[in-house]
């Protein structure tokens, strides 16, 4: 299967390189921001986060709150700077699907309460898809992973 960059001419790829780099960085940072802010929020309010986790019936909600908050923060930062970005993105994608099934199970709600949860669920599936895309293609050249590849 041909890669997208092989379909353009050499002059096209050189002129589009700055745009590709910029879009890759912006995309990574925007994807990561959701997790960085969410992780920091969870860690800043362990009791509130634990109560929310407990409402879903998960065991050891205080421990889960700390672990999930730390995971989101660290993996989000790793994605933002492009450090082990494939691993971070893959794990964030899997986490997002698991969290969506657990906390946005719209199919379990009465019809009049499904719309918002379905929107949240579908938004999260889109985020997971983007994470799997980053896991597949990597962080790009303007990343810590990219710097290692250039050496």
XYZ file of N, CA and C in Angstrom:
453
model
N 0.842 -1.179 0.000
C 0.000 0.000 0.000
C 0.883 1.237 0.000
N 0.607 2.184 -0.837
C 1.404 3.401 -0.941
C 1.120 4.328 0.225
N 2.175 4.940 0.723
C 2.006 5.950 1.765
C 1.633 7.273 1.117
N 0.922 8.111 1.851
C 0.447 9.383 1.301
C 1.603 10.240 0.783
N 2.739 10.223 1.495
C 3.833 11.088 1.063
C 4.462 10.612 -0.240
N 4.284 9.380 -0.622
C 4.839 8.900 -1.885
C 3.979 9.311 -3.069
N 2.775 9.802 -2.811
C 1.876 10.197 -3.883
C 2.118 11.621 -4.357
N 2.883 12.399 -3.598
C 3.144 13.775 -4.007
C 4.532 13.864 -4.630
N 4.776 14.960 -5.317
C 6.098 15.154 -5.914
C 7.060 15.622 -4.842
N 8.338 15.558 -5.140
C 9.351 15.985 -4.177
C 9.183 17.463 -3.824
N 8.871 18.292 -4.818
C 8.713 19.719 -4.522
C 7.468 19.972 -3.665
N 6.394 19.185 -3.882
C 5.197 19.328 -3.051
C 5.505 18.990 -1.603
N 6.250 17.914 -1.373
C 6.513 17.492 -0.001
C 7.420 18.479 0.717
N 8.371 19.088 -0.019
C 9.238 20.080 0.616
C 8.465 21.335 0.995
N 7.557 21.763 0.135
C 6.811 22.985 0.431
C 5.746 22.743 1.503
N 5.292 21.518 1.653
C 4.262 21.243 2.656
C 4.846 20.793 3.994
N 6.150 20.582 4.073
C 6.765 20.097 5.309
C 6.499 21.011 6.507
N 6.656 22.334 6.384
C 6.366 23.186 7.546
C 4.904 23.096 7.996
N 3.991 23.019 7.037
C 2.575 22.889 7.381
C 2.318 21.548 8.067
N 2.898 20.482 7.546
C 2.740 19.156 8.147
C 3.269 19.144 9.575
N 4.431 19.726 9.775
C 5.018 19.791 11.115
C 4.128 20.589 12.059
N 3.675 21.737 11.609
C 2.814 22.581 12.444
C 1.513 21.873 12.800
N 0.869 21.271 11.809
C -0.400 20.581 12.069
C -0.215 19.374 12.979
N 0.904 18.680 12.839
C 1.179 17.534 13.695
C 1.336 17.971 15.151
N 2.089 19.026 15.378
C 2.290 19.524 16.743
C 0.977 20.036 17.331
N 0.260 20.850 16.570
C -1.014 21.390 17.055
C -1.988 20.254 17.354
N -2.080 19.289 16.468
C -2.972 18.149 16.676
C -2.616 17.372 17.926
N -1.326 17.084 18.110
C -0.882 16.351 19.305
C -1.205 17.116 20.577
N -0.917 18.406 20.583
C -1.145 19.215 21.783
C -2.640 19.319 22.092
N -3.458 19.525 21.064
C -4.904 19.617 21.306
C -5.473 18.295 21.821
N -5.012 17.183 21.275
C -5.457 15.881 21.780
C -5.002 15.688 23.226
N -3.770 16.055 23.505
C -3.213 15.865 24.840
C -3.868 16.762 25.879
N -4.273 17.951 25.485
C -4.811 18.932 26.425
C -5.984 18.386 27.225
N -6.871 17.647 26.568
C -8.024 17.072 27.259
C -7.573 16.198 28.422
N -6.537 15.407 28.218
C -6.063 14.485 29.243
C -5.243 15.193 30.303
N -4.439 16.161 29.903
C -3.640 16.923 30.868
C -4.562 17.653 31.843
N -5.551 18.364 31.309
C -6.476 19.107 32.167
C -7.325 18.171 33.026
N -7.779 17.069 32.437
C -8.590 16.119 33.186
C -7.782 15.463 34.303
N -6.553 15.070 34.002
C -5.701 14.455 35.020
C -5.397 15.416 36.153
N -5.065 16.663 35.816
C -4.785 17.667 36.847
C -6.025 17.929 37.688
N -7.174 17.977 37.062
C -8.431 18.195 37.786
C -8.721 17.042 38.746
N -8.529 15.821 38.272
C -8.757 14.646 39.131
C -7.815 14.677 40.329
N -6.547 14.961 40.090
C -5.571 14.988 41.179
C -5.817 16.157 42.131
N -6.401 17.224 41.631
C -6.715 18.375 42.471
C -7.985 18.210 43.285
N -8.772 17.181 42.993
C -10.027 16.938 43.709
C -10.246 15.429 43.833
N -9.368 14.785 44.574
C -9.424 13.326 44.717
C -10.766 12.877 45.287
N -11.278 13.580 46.289
C -12.531 13.127 46.915
C -13.709 13.222 45.948
N -13.795 14.303 45.191
C -14.873 14.441 44.211
C -14.752 13.418 43.091
N -13.517 13.203 42.642
C -13.280 12.214 41.592
C -13.610 10.817 42.104
N -13.212 10.524 43.336
C -13.490 9.210 43.924
C -14.992 8.986 44.058
N -15.728 10.022 44.415
C -17.188 9.896 44.525
C -17.804 9.587 43.159
N -17.318 10.239 42.126
C -17.819 9.983 40.776
C -17.491 8.549 40.344
N -16.276 8.118 40.624
C -15.861 6.754 40.291
C -16.693 5.740 41.070
N -16.937 6.010 42.325
C -17.755 5.115 43.155
C -19.172 5.021 42.616
N -19.684 6.119 42.045
C -21.050 6.111 41.508
C -21.199 5.133 40.341
N -20.079 4.780 39.712
C -20.101 3.803 38.625
C -19.896 2.382 39.144
N -19.723 2.254 40.471
C -19.567 0.937 41.073
C -18.165 0.363 40.999
N -17.176 1.182 40.682
C -15.808 0.677 40.612
C -15.213 0.535 42.010
N -14.375 -0.471 42.213
C -13.773 -0.678 43.541
C -12.659 0.323 43.816
N -12.335 0.507 45.078
C -11.247 1.374 45.540
C -11.223 2.719 44.819
N -12.302 3.466 44.917
C -12.406 4.700 44.117
C -11.317 5.733 44.389
N -10.826 5.845 45.618
C -9.763 6.825 45.891
C -8.466 6.433 45.204
N -8.159 5.148 45.213
C -6.947 4.657 44.543
C -7.092 4.830 43.031
N -8.253 4.462 42.511
C -8.497 4.602 41.076
C -8.391 6.076 40.670
N -8.902 6.976 41.494
C -8.846 8.409 41.188
C -7.405 8.884 41.045
N -6.543 8.474 41.958
C -5.133 8.883 41.909
C -4.436 8.254 40.698
N -4.658 6.962 40.497
C -3.995 6.260 39.373
C -4.446 6.842 38.035
N -5.747 7.032 37.878
C -6.267 7.562 36.612
C -5.812 9.002 36.413
N -5.868 9.813 37.452
C -5.410 11.197 37.337
C -3.948 11.285 36.939
N -3.111 10.477 37.588
C -1.677 10.477 37.267
C -1.441 9.958 35.850
N -2.158 8.897 35.480
C -2.017 8.348 34.126
C -2.387 9.382 33.075
N -3.543 10.025 33.233
C -3.969 11.016 32.240
C -2.962 12.154 32.136
N -2.479 12.634 33.272
C -1.533 13.748 33.275
C -0.213 13.356 32.610
N 0.356 12.237 33.025
C 1.659 11.816 32.484
C 1.544 11.431 31.006
N 0.554 10.623 30.664
C 0.399 10.204 29.264
C 0.059 11.405 28.377
N -0.751 12.325 28.896
C -1.076 13.534 28.136
C 0.153 14.387 27.879
N 0.980 14.570 28.896
C 2.222 15.339 28.716
C 3.164 14.631 27.747
N 3.254 13.301 27.856
C 4.110 12.539 26.936
C 3.640 12.729 25.494
N 2.348 12.679 25.286
C 1.804 12.889 23.946
C 2.093 14.310 23.462
N 1.897 15.279 24.316
C 2.091 16.680 23.925
C 3.515 16.950 23.445
N 4.496 16.394 24.139
C 5.892 16.648 23.751
C 6.425 15.583 22.797
N 5.635 14.551 22.569
C 6.046 13.503 21.650
C 7.096 12.578 22.213
N 6.969 12.217 23.478
C 7.891 11.288 24.139
C 7.183 9.957 24.316
N 7.671 8.927 23.668
C 6.985 7.622 23.648
C 5.522 7.832 23.243
N 5.344 8.661 22.234
C 4.001 9.090 21.829
C 3.135 7.948 21.326
N 3.718 7.007 20.627
C 2.916 5.874 20.138
C 2.320 5.092 21.294
N 3.136 4.796 22.285
C 2.662 4.068 23.461
C 1.632 4.892 24.222
N 1.945 6.157 24.479
C 1.022 7.027 25.216
C -0.318 7.130 24.495
N -0.275 7.326 23.187
C -1.518 7.471 22.413
C -2.313 6.169 22.409
N -1.638 5.050 22.241
C -2.340 3.763 22.253
C -3.016 3.498 23.583
N -2.302 3.770 24.671
C -2.880 3.565 26.005
C -4.020 4.550 26.268
N -3.850 5.798 25.852
C -4.928 6.776 26.022
C -6.152 6.392 25.191
N -5.947 5.841 24.010
C -7.060 5.382 23.187
C -7.833 4.258 23.872
N -7.124 3.274 24.388
C -7.773 2.165 25.101
C -8.482 2.663 26.362
N -7.818 3.550 27.100
C -8.416 4.123 28.303
C -9.701 4.881 27.967
N -9.679 5.634 26.885
C -10.840 6.433 26.491
C -12.034 5.544 26.158
N -11.783 4.445 25.468
C -12.877 3.518 25.165
C -13.426 2.903 26.447
N -12.539 2.464 27.340
C -12.987 1.866 28.604
C -13.783 2.871 29.437
N -13.288 4.094 29.524
C -13.992 5.124 30.300
C -15.346 5.452 29.663
N -15.407 5.446 28.355
C -16.662 5.747 27.650
C -17.720 4.691 27.923
N -17.321 3.435 27.857
C -18.263 2.342 28.122
C -18.727 2.391 29.577
N -17.827 2.754 30.479
C -18.151 2.781 31.909
C -18.993 4.000 32.297
N -18.647 5.167 31.793
C -19.269 6.398 32.276
C -20.251 7.062 31.301
N -20.308 6.602 30.079
C -21.223 7.207 29.101
C -22.077 6.142 28.406
N -22.516 5.164 29.178
C -23.308 4.042 28.645
C -24.739 4.506 28.381
N -24.888 5.284 27.346
C -26.179 5.895 27.021
C -27.259 4.853 26.759
N -26.885 3.694 26.280
C -27.855 2.640 25.955
C -28.542 2.076 27.197
N -28.003 2.368 28.375
C -28.613 1.900 29.627
C -29.615 2.909 30.188
N -29.690 4.077 29.599
C -30.525 5.166 30.116
C -31.880 5.193 29.433
N -32.864 5.818 30.094
C -34.150 6.040 29.426
C -33.940 6.927 28.188
N -34.771 6.754 27.195
C -34.622 7.452 25.913
C -34.483 8.963 26.076
N -35.208 9.553 27.006
C -35.161 11.010 27.172
C -33.857 11.493 27.821
N -33.011 10.578 28.298
C -31.743 10.951 28.935
C -30.518 10.515 28.119
N -30.735 9.978 26.951
C -29.633 9.394 26.189
C -28.812 10.390 25.383
N -29.393 11.468 24.926
C -28.740 12.317 23.933
C -27.363 12.823 24.367
N -27.245 13.439 25.535
C -25.967 14.010 25.970
C -24.934 12.915 26.169
N -25.334 11.815 26.799
C -24.386 10.730 27.020
C -23.950 10.090 25.704
N -24.846 10.017 24.741
C -24.476 9.479 23.434
C -23.487 10.421 22.738
N -23.704 11.718 22.852
C -22.760 12.687 22.283
C -21.379 12.548 22.923
N -21.348 12.413 24.246
C -20.078 12.238 24.963
C -19.392 10.941 24.525
N -20.181 9.884 24.406
C -19.651 8.593 23.990
C -19.047 8.689 22.586
N -19.779 9.289 21.653
C -19.298 9.400 20.276
C -18.082 10.328 20.173
N -18.070 11.407 20.945
C -16.904 12.298 20.982
C -15.689 11.519 21.460
N -15.883 10.703 22.485
C -14.767 9.924 23.008
C -14.291 8.871 22.010
N -15.205 8.270 21.259
C -14.778 7.331 20.221
C -13.919 8.041 19.178
N -14.282 9.268 18.851
C -13.486 10.050 17.903
C -12.102 10.340 18.461
N -12.037 10.702 19.727
C -10.746 10.948 20.376
C -9.917 9.659 20.378
N -10.540 8.537 20.703
C -9.824 7.258 20.696
C -9.293 6.966 19.291
N -10.098 7.233 18.277
C -9.648 7.032 16.904
C -8.432 7.879 16.574
N -8.447 9.115 17.010
C -7.297 9.995 16.782
C -6.066 9.467 17.527
N -6.284 8.943 18.723
C -5.169 8.373 19.486
C -4.577 7.167 18.764
N -5.433 6.318 18.210
C -4.932 5.156 17.487
C -4.195 5.589 16.219
N -4.618 6.695 15.631
C -3.918 7.230 14.470
C -2.511 7.669 14.861
N -2.377 8.383 15.976
C -1.054 8.794 16.452
C -0.219 7.558 16.798
N -0.852 6.560 17.412
C -0.130 5.329 17.734
C 0.397 4.659 16.472
N -0.333 4.771 15.382
C 0.074 4.143 14.125
C 1.168 4.917 13.402
N 1.057 6.241 13.353
C 1.990 7.032 12.534
C 3.089 7.728 13.330
N 2.937 7.809 14.645
C 3.962 8.446 15.468
C 3.703 9.920 15.688
N 4.637 10.532 16.387
C 4.496 11.916 16.836
C 4.951 12.946 15.822
N 5.677 12.523 14.808
C 6.200 13.472 13.837
C 7.597 13.940 14.204
N 8.176 14.723 13.310
C 9.576 15.150 13.492
C 9.739 16.141 14.637
N 8.764 17.007 14.846
C 8.867 18.020 15.902
C 8.379 17.420 17.216
N 9.146 16.452 17.712
C 8.796 15.755 18.951
C 10.073 15.193 19.549
N 10.003 14.782 20.792
C 11.172 14.135 21.384
C 11.458 12.815 20.682
N 10.417 12.086 20.300
C 10.614 10.851 19.541
C 11.273 11.147 18.190
N 10.844 12.210 17.522
C 11.393 12.594 16.236
C 12.854 12.999 16.324
N 13.231 13.639 17.400
C 14.639 14.042 17.593
C 15.542 12.819 17.710
N 15.034 11.782 18.420
C 15.815 10.536 18.540
C 15.997 9.885 17.172
N 14.971 9.934 16.344
C 15.023 9.306 15.017
C 15.994 10.034 14.098
N 16.201 11.345 14.326
C 17.086 12.140 13.477
C 18.559 11.913 13.799
N 18.859 11.328 14.939
C 20.272 11.155 15.353
C 20.946 10.049 14.617
